[in-house]
Short mmCIF file of C-alpha atoms and ligand atoms in Angstrom, two decimals:
data_model
loop_
_atom_site.label_atom_id
_atom_site.label_comp_id
_atom_site.label_asym_id
_atom_site.label_seq_id
_atom_site.Cartn_x
_atom_site.Cartn_y
_atom_site.Cartn_z
CA UNK A 1 0.06 0.03 -0.05
CA UNK A 2 1.54 3.25 -0.92
CA UNK A 3 1.26 6.63 1.03
CA UNK A 4 -1.77 7.96 -1.26
CA UNK A 5 -3.73 4.84 -0.62
CA UNK A 6 -3.34 5.19 2.82
CA UNK A 7 -4.55 8.54 2.99
CA UNK A 8 -7.69 8.17 0.45
CA UNK A 9 -9.89 5.53 0.86
CA UNK A 10 -10.23 3.20 -1.92
CA UNK A 11 -13.44 3.40 -3.88
CA UNK A 12 -14.21 1.05 -6.92
CA UNK A 13 -17.12 0.76 -9.13
CA UNK A 14 -18.76 -1.45 -11.88
CA UNK A 15 -20.48 0.49 -14.48
CA UNK A 16 -22.16 -1.60 -17.23
CA UNK A 17 -24.17 -0.52 -20.05
CA UNK A 18 -27.31 -2.70 -20.27
CA UNK A 19 -27.93 -2.65 -23.89
CA UNK A 20 -28.36 -6.47 -23.75
CA UNK A 21 -28.31 -9.00 -20.92
CA UNK A 22 -24.80 -9.08 -19.56
CA UNK A 23 -22.67 -12.18 -20.19
CA UNK A 24 -19.93 -13.93 -17.77
CA UNK A 25 -17.13 -11.61 -19.49
CA UNK A 26 -19.07 -8.39 -17.88
CA UNK A 27 -19.46 -10.08 -14.65
CA UNK A 28 -16.02 -11.34 -14.61
CA UNK A 29 -14.97 -7.39 -14.61
CA UNK A 30 -17.40 -6.79 -11.77
CA UNK A 31 -15.95 -9.82 -9.81
CA UNK A 32 -12.41 -8.39 -10.32
CA UNK A 33 -13.44 -4.86 -9.54
CA UNK A 34 -14.95 -5.85 -6.46
CA UNK A 35 -12.16 -8.11 -5.27
CA UNK A 36 -9.74 -5.38 -5.93
CA UNK A 37 -11.48 -2.94 -3.66
CA UNK A 38 -12.70 -5.23 -1.05
CA UNK A 39 -9.21 -6.84 -0.49
CA UNK A 40 -8.26 -3.33 0.55
CA UNK A 41 -11.36 -2.77 2.61
CA UNK A 42 -12.63 -0.03 -0.12
CA UNK A 43 -16.12 0.79 -1.23
CA UNK A 44 -17.69 -0.65 -4.28
CA UNK A 45 -20.24 1.23 -6.24
CA UNK A 46 -22.83 0.10 -8.92
CA UNK A 47 -23.66 2.60 -11.82
CA UNK A 48 -25.94 1.52 -14.76
CA UNK A 49 -24.94 3.21 -17.87
CA UNK A 50 -28.27 3.59 -19.28
CA UNK A 51 -27.56 6.83 -20.84
CA UNK A 52 -29.62 5.76 -24.13
CA UNK A 53 -32.65 4.46 -22.11
CA UNK A 54 -35.21 6.30 -24.13
CA UNK A 55 -33.91 4.74 -27.17
CA UNK A 56 -33.20 1.28 -26.10
CA UNK A 57 -36.45 -0.19 -24.34
CA UNK A 58 -34.83 -3.31 -23.08
CA UNK A 59 -32.61 -1.44 -20.86
CA UNK A 60 -34.88 -1.71 -17.71
CA UNK A 61 -35.27 -5.69 -18.22
CA UNK A 62 -31.46 -5.86 -18.79
CA UNK A 63 -30.89 -4.09 -15.48
CA UNK A 64 -33.11 -6.35 -13.44
CA UNK A 65 -31.30 -9.41 -14.99
CA UNK A 66 -28.11 -7.77 -14.18
CA UNK A 67 -28.98 -7.03 -10.37
CA UNK A 68 -30.06 -10.55 -9.96
CA UNK A 69 -27.04 -12.03 -11.62
CA UNK A 70 -24.84 -10.01 -9.35
CA UNK A 71 -26.73 -11.41 -6.33
CA UNK A 72 -26.36 -15.01 -7.63
CA UNK A 73 -22.69 -14.61 -7.76
CA UNK A 74 -22.72 -12.63 -4.55
CA UNK A 75 -21.41 -9.36 -5.90
CA UNK A 76 -22.63 -6.79 -3.35
CA UNK A 77 -22.33 -3.06 -3.53
CA UNK A 78 -22.45 -0.01 -1.38
CA UNK A 79 -25.30 2.68 -1.40
CA UNK A 80 -27.68 3.29 -3.94
CA UNK A 81 -27.41 2.23 -7.72
CA UNK A 82 -26.69 5.38 -9.80
CA UNK A 83 -28.53 5.45 -13.11
CA UNK A 84 -27.12 7.81 -15.79
CA UNK A 85 -30.38 8.26 -17.51
CA UNK A 86 -31.64 10.33 -14.40
CA UNK A 87 -28.51 12.63 -14.36
CA UNK A 88 -28.73 14.50 -17.69
CA UNK A 89 -28.94 17.93 -15.86
CA UNK A 90 -25.82 17.25 -14.01
CA UNK A 91 -23.79 16.33 -17.35
CA UNK A 92 -25.62 19.55 -19.15
CA UNK A 93 -23.51 21.67 -16.23
CA UNK A 94 -20.38 20.33 -17.13
CA UNK A 95 -20.75 20.70 -20.73
CA UNK A 96 -21.41 24.45 -19.97
CA UNK A 97 -18.25 24.44 -17.88
CA UNK A 98 -16.42 23.15 -20.98
CA UNK A 99 -18.40 25.77 -23.30
CA UNK A 100 -17.11 28.62 -20.80
CA UNK A 101 -13.81 27.41 -21.11
CA UNK A 102 -14.05 28.02 -25.01
CA UNK A 103 -13.52 24.34 -25.59
CA UNK A 104 -17.11 23.36 -27.22
CA UNK A 105 -18.31 23.62 -30.91
CA UNK A 106 -21.26 22.48 -32.58
CA UNK A 107 -20.70 19.67 -35.40
CA UNK A 108 -23.23 19.19 -38.01
CA UNK A 109 -21.82 16.37 -39.54
CA UNK A 110 -24.12 13.43 -40.36
CA UNK A 111 -22.79 9.91 -39.53
CA UNK A 112 -22.86 9.38 -43.24
CA UNK A 113 -20.42 12.31 -43.83
CA UNK A 114 -18.15 11.18 -41.20
CA UNK A 115 -17.76 7.84 -42.53
CA UNK A 116 -17.14 9.01 -46.15
CA UNK A 117 -14.33 11.07 -45.23
CA UNK A 118 -11.14 8.92 -45.65
CA UNK A 119 -9.91 9.50 -42.32
CA UNK A 120 -8.25 7.02 -39.88
CA UNK A 121 -10.51 5.49 -37.59
CA UNK A 122 -10.53 4.80 -33.79
CA UNK A 123 -10.58 1.24 -32.33
CA UNK A 124 -14.35 1.44 -32.15
CA UNK A 125 -14.45 2.48 -35.69
CA UNK A 126 -15.46 6.29 -35.00
CA UNK A 127 -13.70 8.32 -37.87
CA UNK A 128 -10.91 10.60 -36.25
CA UNK A 129 -12.49 13.99 -36.75
CA UNK A 130 -11.00 16.43 -39.16
CA UNK A 131 -12.51 19.46 -37.42
CA UNK A 132 -14.48 20.55 -40.40
CA UNK A 133 -17.14 22.19 -38.63
CA UNK A 134 -14.73 24.08 -36.74
CA UNK A 135 -12.97 25.26 -39.75
CA UNK A 136 -16.25 26.04 -41.52
CA UNK A 137 -17.12 28.19 -38.40
CA UNK A 138 -13.65 29.81 -38.20
CA UNK A 139 -13.93 30.88 -41.76
CA UNK A 140 -17.42 32.74 -40.97
CA UNK A 141 -19.63 29.99 -42.82
CA UNK A 142 -23.00 29.73 -41.89
CA UNK A 143 -24.19 26.23 -40.43
CA UNK A 144 -26.53 24.06 -42.26
CA UNK A 145 -30.04 24.67 -41.75
CA UNK A 146 -32.60 22.32 -40.04
CA UNK A 147 -29.82 20.07 -38.50
CA UNK A 148 -29.31 19.84 -34.99
CA UNK A 149 -25.75 19.63 -34.12
CA UNK A 150 -23.71 17.21 -31.85
CA UNK A 151 -21.27 19.10 -29.40
CA UNK A 152 -17.53 18.35 -29.59
CA UNK A 153 -14.91 18.94 -27.33
CA UNK A 154 -11.40 20.45 -28.55
CA UNK A 155 -8.57 18.50 -27.43
CA UNK A 156 -5.26 20.09 -26.42
CA UNK A 157 -2.20 19.68 -28.67
CA UNK A 158 -0.58 17.06 -25.92
CA UNK A 159 0.54 13.54 -25.25
CA UNK A 160 -1.59 12.05 -22.40
CA UNK A 161 -0.14 9.05 -21.12
CA UNK A 162 -0.69 6.74 -17.88
CA UNK A 163 0.60 3.61 -15.98
CA UNK A 164 -2.08 0.82 -16.00
CA UNK A 165 -1.72 -1.81 -13.38
CA UNK A 166 -2.46 -4.80 -15.91
CA UNK A 167 -1.97 -3.28 -19.37
CA UNK A 168 1.24 -1.43 -18.88
CA UNK A 169 2.02 2.24 -20.27
CA UNK A 170 -0.41 3.58 -22.96
CA UNK A 171 -0.49 7.12 -24.41
CA UNK A 172 -1.95 8.87 -27.07
CA UNK A 173 -1.03 12.13 -28.75
CA UNK A 174 -4.74 13.60 -28.75
CA UNK A 175 -4.95 15.56 -31.89
CA UNK A 176 -3.46 12.54 -33.93
CA UNK A 177 -5.04 9.51 -32.06
CA UNK A 178 -8.18 10.85 -31.15
CA UNK A 179 -8.81 14.44 -32.06
CA UNK A 180 -12.02 16.37 -31.02
CA UNK A 181 -14.84 14.05 -29.56
CA UNK A 182 -18.44 14.30 -28.97
CA UNK A 183 -19.72 15.05 -25.56
CA UNK A 184 -23.50 15.61 -26.42
CA UNK A 185 -24.82 13.85 -29.53
CA UNK A 186 -27.41 15.63 -31.79
CA UNK A 187 -30.23 13.93 -30.22
CA UNK A 188 -29.38 15.62 -26.63
CA UNK A 189 -28.09 12.48 -25.24
CA UNK A 190 -24.64 13.06 -23.42
CA UNK A 191 -21.67 10.75 -24.61
CA UNK A 192 -20.18 8.12 -22.57
CA UNK A 193 -16.80 10.00 -22.48
CA UNK A 194 -18.35 12.77 -20.42
CA UNK A 195 -20.67 10.96 -18.16
CA UNK A 196 -18.07 8.58 -17.00
CA UNK A 197 -15.80 11.22 -15.91
CA UNK A 198 -18.35 13.17 -14.40
CA UNK A 199 -19.70 10.12 -12.57
CA UNK A 200 -16.37 8.78 -11.41
CA UNK A 201 -15.22 11.89 -10.17
CA UNK A 202 -18.38 13.05 -8.30
CA UNK A 203 -18.52 9.63 -6.68
CA UNK A 204 -14.73 9.84 -5.50
CA UNK A 205 -13.97 6.65 -7.38
CA UNK A 206 -10.16 6.12 -6.82
CA UNK A 207 -9.73 3.04 -9.26
CA UNK A 208 -11.29 2.10 -12.44
CA UNK A 209 -11.21 -1.76 -13.48
CA UNK A 210 -12.94 -2.61 -16.68
CA UNK A 211 -12.16 -4.40 -19.89
CA UNK A 212 -9.27 -3.54 -21.93
CA UNK A 213 -11.36 -2.54 -25.12
CA UNK A 214 -11.48 0.78 -23.15
CA UNK A 215 -7.79 1.41 -22.82
CA UNK A 216 -8.37 3.60 -25.76
CA UNK A 217 -10.73 5.73 -24.28
CA UNK A 218 -8.76 6.61 -21.26
CA UNK A 219 -6.55 9.38 -22.47
CA UNK A 220 -9.56 11.27 -23.49
CA UNK A 221 -11.09 10.66 -20.06
CA UNK A 222 -7.93 11.87 -18.29
CA UNK A 223 -7.97 15.09 -20.54
CA UNK A 224 -11.54 15.59 -19.35
CA UNK A 225 -10.57 14.91 -15.86
CA UNK A 226 -7.64 17.52 -15.78
CA UNK A 227 -10.13 20.17 -17.55
CA UNK A 228 -12.98 19.58 -15.07
CA UNK A 229 -10.93 19.31 -11.94
CA UNK A 230 -11.15 15.74 -10.98
CA UNK A 231 -8.53 13.66 -9.82
CA UNK A 232 -7.30 10.79 -12.15
CA UNK A 233 -8.01 7.28 -10.64
CA UNK A 234 -5.76 4.33 -10.98
CA UNK A 235 -6.47 2.20 -13.86
CA UNK A 236 -6.56 -1.59 -14.40
CA UNK A 237 -7.53 -2.54 -17.79
CA UNK A 238 -8.27 -6.53 -17.83
CA UNK A 239 -8.13 -8.79 -20.77
CA UNK A 240 -11.52 -9.72 -22.31
CA UNK A 241 -12.96 -13.22 -21.65
CA UNK A 242 -12.41 -15.29 -24.86
CA UNK A 243 -14.09 -18.58 -26.05
CA UNK A 244 -11.92 -21.66 -26.25
CA UNK A 245 -10.33 -20.61 -29.60
CA UNK A 246 -9.50 -17.18 -28.18
CA UNK A 247 -12.27 -15.19 -29.90
CA UNK A 248 -14.17 -12.44 -28.05
CA UNK A 249 -17.45 -13.62 -26.76
CA UNK A 250 -20.54 -12.75 -28.84
CA UNK A 251 -23.96 -12.43 -27.49
CA UNK A 252 -25.11 -13.78 -30.70
CA UNK A 253 -23.52 -17.09 -30.38
CA UNK A 254 -24.82 -17.12 -26.83
CA UNK A 255 -21.20 -17.91 -25.38
CA UNK A 256 -21.20 -17.10 -21.67
CA UNK A 257 -24.66 -16.30 -21.73
CA UNK A 258 -25.89 -15.90 -18.11
CA UNK A 259 -29.13 -17.68 -18.75
CA UNK A 260 -27.09 -20.75 -20.18
CA UNK A 261 -24.88 -20.24 -17.25
CA UNK A 262 -27.63 -20.37 -14.38
CA UNK A 263 -29.53 -23.09 -16.30
CA UNK A 264 -26.43 -25.26 -15.70
CA UNK A 265 -24.98 -24.03 -12.38
CA UNK A 266 -27.35 -23.48 -9.52
CA UNK A 267 -24.81 -22.18 -7.01
CA UNK A 268 -22.75 -19.11 -7.77
CA UNK A 269 -19.85 -20.14 -6.02
CA UNK A 270 -19.20 -22.84 -8.71
CA UNK A 271 -19.24 -19.99 -11.34
CA UNK A 272 -16.80 -17.98 -8.99
CA UNK A 273 -14.53 -20.47 -8.54
CA UNK A 274 -14.39 -21.68 -12.40
CA UNK A 275 -13.71 -17.92 -13.45
CA UNK A 276 -10.89 -17.56 -10.39
CA UNK A 277 -8.97 -20.64 -11.99
CA UNK A 278 -9.42 -19.10 -15.56
CA UNK A 279 -7.80 -15.86 -13.95
CA UNK A 280 -5.13 -17.93 -12.39
CA UNK A 281 -6.15 -16.86 -8.93
CA UNK A 282 -6.80 -20.63 -8.11
CA UNK A 283 -4.95 -23.51 -9.35
CA UNK A 284 -8.13 -25.29 -10.17
CA UNK A 285 -12.01 -24.62 -10.22
CA UNK A 286 -13.58 -25.21 -6.93
CA UNK A 287 -16.87 -23.97 -5.42
CA UNK A 288 -15.96 -20.75 -3.49
CA UNK A 289 -17.68 -17.61 -2.45
CA UNK A 290 -16.15 -14.22 -3.00
CA UNK A 291 -15.05 -13.38 0.38
CA UNK A 292 -13.47 -16.92 0.52
CA UNK A 293 -11.49 -16.03 -2.40
CA UNK A 294 -10.25 -12.46 -0.88
CA UNK A 295 -7.05 -14.06 0.37
CA UNK A 296 -6.02 -15.60 -3.28
CA UNK A 297 -6.78 -12.23 -4.96
CA UNK A 298 -3.41 -10.39 -6.55
CA UNK A 299 -4.11 -8.27 -9.38
CA UNK A 300 -0.52 -9.61 -10.66
CA UNK A 301 -1.83 -13.13 -11.08
CA UNK A 302 -4.15 -11.83 -13.93
CA UNK A 303 -3.04 -12.99 -17.41
CA UNK A 304 -2.38 -9.69 -19.70
CA UNK A 305 -3.52 -11.12 -23.05
CA UNK A 306 -6.84 -13.10 -22.63
CA UNK A 307 -8.94 -15.26 -20.24
CA UNK A 308 -10.35 -18.08 -21.76
CA UNK A 309 -13.82 -19.23 -20.89
CA UNK A 310 -13.93 -22.02 -18.43
CA UNK A 311 -14.90 -25.55 -19.91
CA UNK A 312 -18.47 -26.48 -19.60
CA UNK A 313 -19.45 -22.76 -20.10
N1 LIG B 401 -20.42 1.13 -19.56
C1 LIG B 401 -18.99 0.62 -20.17
C2 LIG B 401 -19.36 -0.84 -20.57
O1 LIG B 401 -20.36 -1.50 -20.32
C3 LIG B 401 -17.95 0.57 -19.21
C4 LIG B 401 -17.66 1.81 -18.75
C5 LIG B 401 -16.65 1.80 -17.80
O2 LIG B 401 -16.39 0.81 -17.11
O3 LIG B 401 -15.82 3.05 -17.75
O4 LIG B 401 -18.69 -1.09 -21.54
#
Protein backbone atom coordinates (compact mmCIF):
# COMPACT_ATOMS: atom_id res chain seq x y z
CA UNK A 1 0.00 0.00 0.00
CA UNK A 2 1.51 3.34 -0.92
CA UNK A 3 1.09 6.62 0.96
CA UNK A 4 -1.70 7.96 -1.21
CA UNK A 5 -3.71 4.75 -0.66
CA UNK A 6 -3.28 5.11 3.08
CA UNK A 7 -4.66 8.60 3.00
CA UNK A 8 -7.52 8.13 0.54
CA UNK A 9 -10.10 5.39 0.94
CA UNK A 10 -10.27 3.01 -2.02
CA UNK A 11 -13.45 3.39 -4.06
CA UNK A 12 -14.11 1.16 -7.04
CA UNK A 13 -17.10 0.64 -9.24
CA UNK A 14 -18.82 -1.51 -11.82
CA UNK A 15 -20.43 0.53 -14.59
CA UNK A 16 -22.16 -1.73 -17.11
CA UNK A 17 -24.24 -0.63 -20.09
CA UNK A 18 -27.33 -2.84 -20.11
CA UNK A 19 -27.87 -2.70 -23.87
CA UNK A 20 -28.27 -6.50 -23.77
CA UNK A 21 -28.26 -9.06 -20.99
CA UNK A 22 -24.74 -9.04 -19.57
CA UNK A 23 -22.56 -12.08 -20.18
CA UNK A 24 -20.03 -13.84 -18.05
CA UNK A 25 -17.24 -11.56 -19.32
CA UNK A 26 -19.00 -8.50 -17.93
CA UNK A 27 -19.59 -10.21 -14.63
CA UNK A 28 -15.95 -11.32 -14.49
CA UNK A 29 -15.08 -7.63 -14.63
CA UNK A 30 -17.48 -6.90 -11.78
CA UNK A 31 -16.00 -9.75 -9.76
CA UNK A 32 -12.42 -8.48 -10.22
CA UNK A 33 -13.36 -4.89 -9.48
CA UNK A 34 -15.07 -6.11 -6.29
CA UNK A 35 -12.08 -8.24 -5.24
CA UNK A 36 -9.64 -5.44 -5.93
CA UNK A 37 -11.36 -2.89 -3.71
CA UNK A 38 -12.68 -5.23 -1.03
CA UNK A 39 -9.21 -6.76 -0.56
CA UNK A 40 -8.18 -3.30 0.63
CA UNK A 41 -11.33 -2.64 2.65
CA UNK A 42 -12.65 -0.25 0.01
CA UNK A 43 -16.10 0.73 -1.17
CA UNK A 44 -17.69 -0.76 -4.26
CA UNK A 45 -20.27 1.23 -6.24
CA UNK A 46 -22.69 0.19 -8.96
CA UNK A 47 -23.62 2.57 -11.78
CA UNK A 48 -25.93 1.62 -14.61
CA UNK A 49 -24.78 3.34 -17.80
CA UNK A 50 -28.21 3.58 -19.38
CA UNK A 51 -27.63 6.95 -21.09
CA UNK A 52 -29.65 5.82 -24.04
CA UNK A 53 -32.55 4.39 -22.03
CA UNK A 54 -35.17 6.33 -24.00
CA UNK A 55 -34.05 4.68 -27.23
CA UNK A 56 -33.17 1.21 -25.96
CA UNK A 57 -36.39 -0.20 -24.59
CA UNK A 58 -34.77 -3.35 -23.18
CA UNK A 59 -32.52 -1.54 -20.69
CA UNK A 60 -34.93 -1.85 -17.76
CA UNK A 61 -35.25 -5.62 -18.16
CA UNK A 62 -31.53 -6.04 -18.68
CA UNK A 63 -30.85 -4.04 -15.52
CA UNK A 64 -33.18 -6.32 -13.55
CA UNK A 65 -31.28 -9.36 -14.88
CA UNK A 66 -27.99 -7.67 -14.04
CA UNK A 67 -28.97 -7.08 -10.40
CA UNK A 68 -30.18 -10.66 -10.13
CA UNK A 69 -27.02 -12.09 -11.74
CA UNK A 70 -24.84 -10.04 -9.38
CA UNK A 71 -26.80 -11.34 -6.38
CA UNK A 72 -26.43 -14.90 -7.71
CA UNK A 73 -22.64 -14.48 -7.79
CA UNK A 74 -22.58 -12.70 -4.42
CA UNK A 75 -21.28 -9.39 -5.78
CA UNK A 76 -22.62 -6.80 -3.33
CA UNK A 77 -22.21 -3.02 -3.52
CA UNK A 78 -22.42 0.03 -1.29
CA UNK A 79 -25.16 2.64 -1.35
CA UNK A 80 -27.78 3.23 -4.01
CA UNK A 81 -27.43 2.24 -7.65
CA UNK A 82 -26.70 5.30 -9.81
CA UNK A 83 -28.62 5.51 -13.09
CA UNK A 84 -27.09 7.71 -15.77
CA UNK A 85 -30.51 8.17 -17.40
CA UNK A 86 -31.46 10.30 -14.37
CA UNK A 87 -28.40 12.56 -14.45
CA UNK A 88 -28.75 14.50 -17.65
CA UNK A 89 -28.91 17.89 -15.84
CA UNK A 90 -25.63 17.17 -14.08
CA UNK A 91 -23.88 16.34 -17.37
CA UNK A 92 -25.35 19.47 -18.95
CA UNK A 93 -23.70 21.54 -16.19
CA UNK A 94 -20.29 20.12 -17.08
CA UNK A 95 -20.83 20.71 -20.80
CA UNK A 96 -21.58 24.29 -19.80
CA UNK A 97 -18.26 24.46 -17.92
CA UNK A 98 -16.42 23.23 -21.02
CA UNK A 99 -18.32 25.79 -23.11
CA UNK A 100 -17.28 28.59 -20.77
CA UNK A 101 -13.68 27.47 -21.18
CA UNK A 102 -14.10 27.95 -24.95
CA UNK A 103 -13.61 24.25 -25.69
CA UNK A 104 -16.96 23.29 -27.21
CA UNK A 105 -18.18 23.73 -30.78
CA UNK A 106 -21.22 22.44 -32.65
CA UNK A 107 -20.75 19.73 -35.25
CA UNK A 108 -23.37 19.28 -37.97
CA UNK A 109 -21.76 16.33 -39.74
CA UNK A 110 -23.97 13.32 -40.23
CA UNK A 111 -22.71 9.83 -39.53
CA UNK A 112 -22.61 9.13 -43.28
CA UNK A 113 -20.51 12.25 -43.92
CA UNK A 114 -18.07 11.30 -41.19
CA UNK A 115 -17.66 7.79 -42.53
CA UNK A 116 -17.35 8.99 -46.13
CA UNK A 117 -14.24 11.00 -45.26
CA UNK A 118 -11.14 8.88 -45.70
CA UNK A 119 -9.96 9.68 -42.21
CA UNK A 120 -8.21 7.16 -39.97
CA UNK A 121 -10.51 5.46 -37.49
CA UNK A 122 -10.45 4.90 -33.75
CA UNK A 123 -10.47 1.36 -32.35
CA UNK A 124 -14.29 1.48 -32.06
CA UNK A 125 -14.49 2.46 -35.75
CA UNK A 126 -15.34 6.13 -35.07
CA UNK A 127 -13.55 8.27 -37.68
CA UNK A 128 -10.93 10.62 -36.26
CA UNK A 129 -12.55 13.99 -36.77
CA UNK A 130 -10.94 16.44 -39.20
CA UNK A 131 -12.44 19.50 -37.44
CA UNK A 132 -14.35 20.51 -40.53
CA UNK A 133 -17.22 22.18 -38.61
CA UNK A 134 -14.75 24.15 -36.51
CA UNK A 135 -12.86 25.28 -39.63
CA UNK A 136 -16.14 26.17 -41.33
CA UNK A 137 -17.20 28.33 -38.37
CA UNK A 138 -13.77 29.98 -38.26
CA UNK A 139 -14.17 30.90 -41.94
CA UNK A 140 -17.48 32.53 -41.00
CA UNK A 141 -19.62 30.08 -43.00
CA UNK A 142 -23.21 29.62 -41.87
CA UNK A 143 -24.11 26.19 -40.46
CA UNK A 144 -26.51 23.96 -42.44
CA UNK A 145 -30.16 24.76 -41.77
CA UNK A 146 -32.52 22.34 -40.09
CA UNK A 147 -29.90 20.09 -38.54
CA UNK A 148 -29.37 19.70 -34.82
CA UNK A 149 -25.67 19.70 -33.99
CA UNK A 150 -23.70 17.38 -31.77
CA UNK A 151 -21.25 19.11 -29.42
CA UNK A 152 -17.55 18.36 -29.66
CA UNK A 153 -14.78 19.21 -27.22
CA UNK A 154 -11.49 20.48 -28.58
CA UNK A 155 -8.54 18.36 -27.51
CA UNK A 156 -5.26 20.04 -26.58
CA UNK A 157 -2.06 19.66 -28.58
CA UNK A 158 -0.73 17.17 -26.03
CA UNK A 159 0.31 13.61 -25.38
CA UNK A 160 -1.52 12.00 -22.51
CA UNK A 161 -0.23 8.76 -21.05
CA UNK A 162 -0.81 6.68 -17.94
CA UNK A 163 0.53 3.57 -16.20
CA UNK A 164 -2.06 0.86 -16.09
CA UNK A 165 -1.67 -1.73 -13.35
CA UNK A 166 -2.41 -4.61 -15.75
CA UNK A 167 -1.96 -3.25 -19.28
CA UNK A 168 1.22 -1.27 -18.67
CA UNK A 169 1.99 2.14 -20.14
CA UNK A 170 -0.29 3.61 -22.78
CA UNK A 171 -0.29 7.07 -24.30
CA UNK A 172 -1.94 8.96 -27.11
CA UNK A 173 -1.16 12.16 -28.92
CA UNK A 174 -4.68 13.50 -28.75
CA UNK A 175 -4.90 15.55 -32.00
CA UNK A 176 -3.63 12.59 -34.06
CA UNK A 177 -4.98 9.57 -32.18
CA UNK A 178 -8.34 10.79 -31.02
CA UNK A 179 -9.16 14.36 -32.14
CA UNK A 180 -12.13 16.44 -30.97
CA UNK A 181 -14.76 14.08 -29.65
CA UNK A 182 -18.49 14.27 -29.04
CA UNK A 183 -19.68 15.08 -25.52
CA UNK A 184 -23.35 15.52 -26.44
CA UNK A 185 -24.94 13.80 -29.39
CA UNK A 186 -27.24 15.58 -31.84
CA UNK A 187 -30.26 13.93 -30.18
CA UNK A 188 -29.29 15.59 -26.89
CA UNK A 189 -27.98 12.42 -25.18
CA UNK A 190 -24.67 12.99 -23.40
CA UNK A 191 -21.77 10.85 -24.50
CA UNK A 192 -20.23 8.04 -22.48
CA UNK A 193 -16.82 9.80 -22.40
CA UNK A 194 -18.26 12.78 -20.55
CA UNK A 195 -20.68 10.91 -18.29
CA UNK A 196 -18.07 8.41 -17.10
CA UNK A 197 -15.66 11.17 -16.08
CA UNK A 198 -18.33 13.21 -14.30
CA UNK A 199 -19.78 10.22 -12.45
CA UNK A 200 -16.46 8.70 -11.40
CA UNK A 201 -15.30 12.16 -10.32
CA UNK A 202 -18.40 13.01 -8.30
CA UNK A 203 -18.53 9.55 -6.71
CA UNK A 204 -14.90 9.82 -5.56
CA UNK A 205 -13.83 6.74 -7.52
CA UNK A 206 -10.12 6.04 -6.99
CA UNK A 207 -9.80 2.87 -9.10
CA UNK A 208 -11.31 1.98 -12.45
CA UNK A 209 -11.06 -1.71 -13.32
CA UNK A 210 -12.69 -2.53 -16.66
CA UNK A 211 -12.18 -4.44 -19.92
CA UNK A 212 -9.12 -3.56 -21.99
CA UNK A 213 -11.31 -2.56 -24.95
CA UNK A 214 -11.56 0.75 -23.06
CA UNK A 215 -7.81 1.44 -22.77
CA UNK A 216 -8.11 3.64 -25.86
CA UNK A 217 -10.76 5.83 -24.24
CA UNK A 218 -8.62 6.57 -21.21
CA UNK A 219 -6.37 9.42 -22.48
CA UNK A 220 -9.53 11.29 -23.55
CA UNK A 221 -11.04 10.72 -20.14
CA UNK A 222 -7.87 11.90 -18.38
CA UNK A 223 -7.97 15.08 -20.47
CA UNK A 224 -11.57 15.69 -19.35
CA UNK A 225 -10.71 14.95 -15.70
CA UNK A 226 -7.91 17.50 -15.79
CA UNK A 227 -10.06 20.08 -17.52
CA UNK A 228 -13.02 19.62 -15.17
CA UNK A 229 -10.92 19.46 -11.98
CA UNK A 230 -11.33 15.77 -11.07
CA UNK A 231 -8.55 13.49 -9.79
CA UNK A 232 -7.39 10.75 -12.14
CA UNK A 233 -8.13 7.31 -10.68
CA UNK A 234 -5.80 4.31 -10.90
CA UNK A 235 -6.56 2.15 -13.95
CA UNK A 236 -6.58 -1.63 -14.36
CA UNK A 237 -7.65 -2.72 -17.85
CA UNK A 238 -8.19 -6.44 -17.79
CA UNK A 239 -8.21 -8.84 -20.74
CA UNK A 240 -11.54 -9.79 -22.23
CA UNK A 241 -13.02 -13.21 -21.73
CA UNK A 242 -12.75 -15.26 -24.93
CA UNK A 243 -14.09 -18.60 -26.12
CA UNK A 244 -11.89 -21.70 -26.22
CA UNK A 245 -10.44 -20.57 -29.61
CA UNK A 246 -9.52 -17.15 -28.24
CA UNK A 247 -12.38 -15.27 -29.94
CA UNK A 248 -14.12 -12.46 -28.10
CA UNK A 249 -17.46 -13.64 -26.70
CA UNK A 250 -20.39 -12.63 -28.81
CA UNK A 251 -23.92 -12.32 -27.52
CA UNK A 252 -25.17 -13.82 -30.77
CA UNK A 253 -23.41 -17.14 -30.28
CA UNK A 254 -24.71 -17.35 -26.72
CA UNK A 255 -21.22 -18.04 -25.33
CA UNK A 256 -21.02 -17.13 -21.68
CA UNK A 257 -24.66 -16.06 -21.70
CA UNK A 258 -25.87 -15.86 -18.10
CA UNK A 259 -29.13 -17.58 -18.88
CA UNK A 260 -27.26 -20.68 -20.02
CA UNK A 261 -24.76 -20.43 -17.18
CA UNK A 262 -27.55 -20.28 -14.60
CA UNK A 263 -29.47 -23.12 -16.18
CA UNK A 264 -26.38 -25.27 -15.69
CA UNK A 265 -25.04 -23.99 -12.37
CA UNK A 266 -27.45 -23.53 -9.51
CA UNK A 267 -24.79 -22.24 -7.16
CA UNK A 268 -22.95 -19.01 -7.93
CA UNK A 269 -19.90 -20.22 -6.00
CA UNK A 270 -19.14 -22.83 -8.68
CA UNK A 271 -19.13 -20.04 -11.28
CA UNK A 272 -16.87 -17.83 -9.15
CA UNK A 273 -14.45 -20.73 -8.64
CA UNK A 274 -14.31 -21.54 -12.35
CA UNK A 275 -13.65 -17.89 -13.24
CA UNK A 276 -11.03 -17.65 -10.51
CA UNK A 277 -9.18 -20.62 -12.02
CA UNK A 278 -9.42 -19.10 -15.53
CA UNK A 279 -7.93 -15.90 -14.07
CA UNK A 280 -5.05 -17.85 -12.44
CA UNK A 281 -6.22 -16.87 -8.96
CA UNK A 282 -6.82 -20.53 -8.07
CA UNK A 283 -4.89 -23.59 -9.34
CA UNK A 284 -8.14 -25.31 -10.32
CA UNK A 285 -11.88 -24.70 -10.24
CA UNK A 286 -13.60 -25.20 -6.91
CA UNK A 287 -16.76 -23.97 -5.28
CA UNK A 288 -15.87 -20.76 -3.44
CA UNK A 289 -17.59 -17.55 -2.38
CA UNK A 290 -16.18 -14.12 -3.19
CA UNK A 291 -15.19 -13.35 0.44
CA UNK A 292 -13.44 -16.74 0.61
CA UNK A 293 -11.54 -15.84 -2.56
CA UNK A 294 -10.18 -12.59 -1.09
CA UNK A 295 -6.94 -14.09 0.31
CA UNK A 296 -6.12 -15.51 -3.15
CA UNK A 297 -6.62 -12.25 -4.98
CA UNK A 298 -3.57 -10.59 -6.44
CA UNK A 299 -3.95 -8.35 -9.49
CA UNK A 300 -0.46 -9.41 -10.62
CA UNK A 301 -1.70 -12.97 -11.23
CA UNK A 302 -4.24 -11.87 -13.88
CA UNK A 303 -3.07 -12.80 -17.41
CA UNK A 304 -2.34 -9.78 -19.59
CA UNK A 305 -3.53 -11.01 -22.96
CA UNK A 306 -6.70 -13.04 -22.73
CA UNK A 307 -8.76 -15.14 -20.37
CA UNK A 308 -10.44 -18.22 -21.83
CA UNK A 309 -13.95 -19.19 -20.91
CA UNK A 310 -13.71 -22.06 -18.42
CA UNK A 311 -14.65 -25.51 -19.76
CA UNK A 312 -18.30 -26.34 -19.44
CA UNK A 313 -19.55 -22.76 -19.99
N1 LIG B 1 -20.38 1.11 -19.62
C1 LIG B 1 -19.16 0.61 -20.18
C2 LIG B 1 -19.38 -0.78 -20.73
O1 LIG B 1 -20.30 -1.46 -20.32
C3 LIG B 1 -18.04 0.53 -19.18
C4 LIG B 1 -17.67 1.86 -18.72
C5 LIG B 1 -16.47 1.90 -17.80
O2 LIG B 1 -16.24 0.95 -17.05
O3 LIG B 1 -15.82 2.92 -17.82
O4 LIG B 1 -18.63 -1.17 -21.59
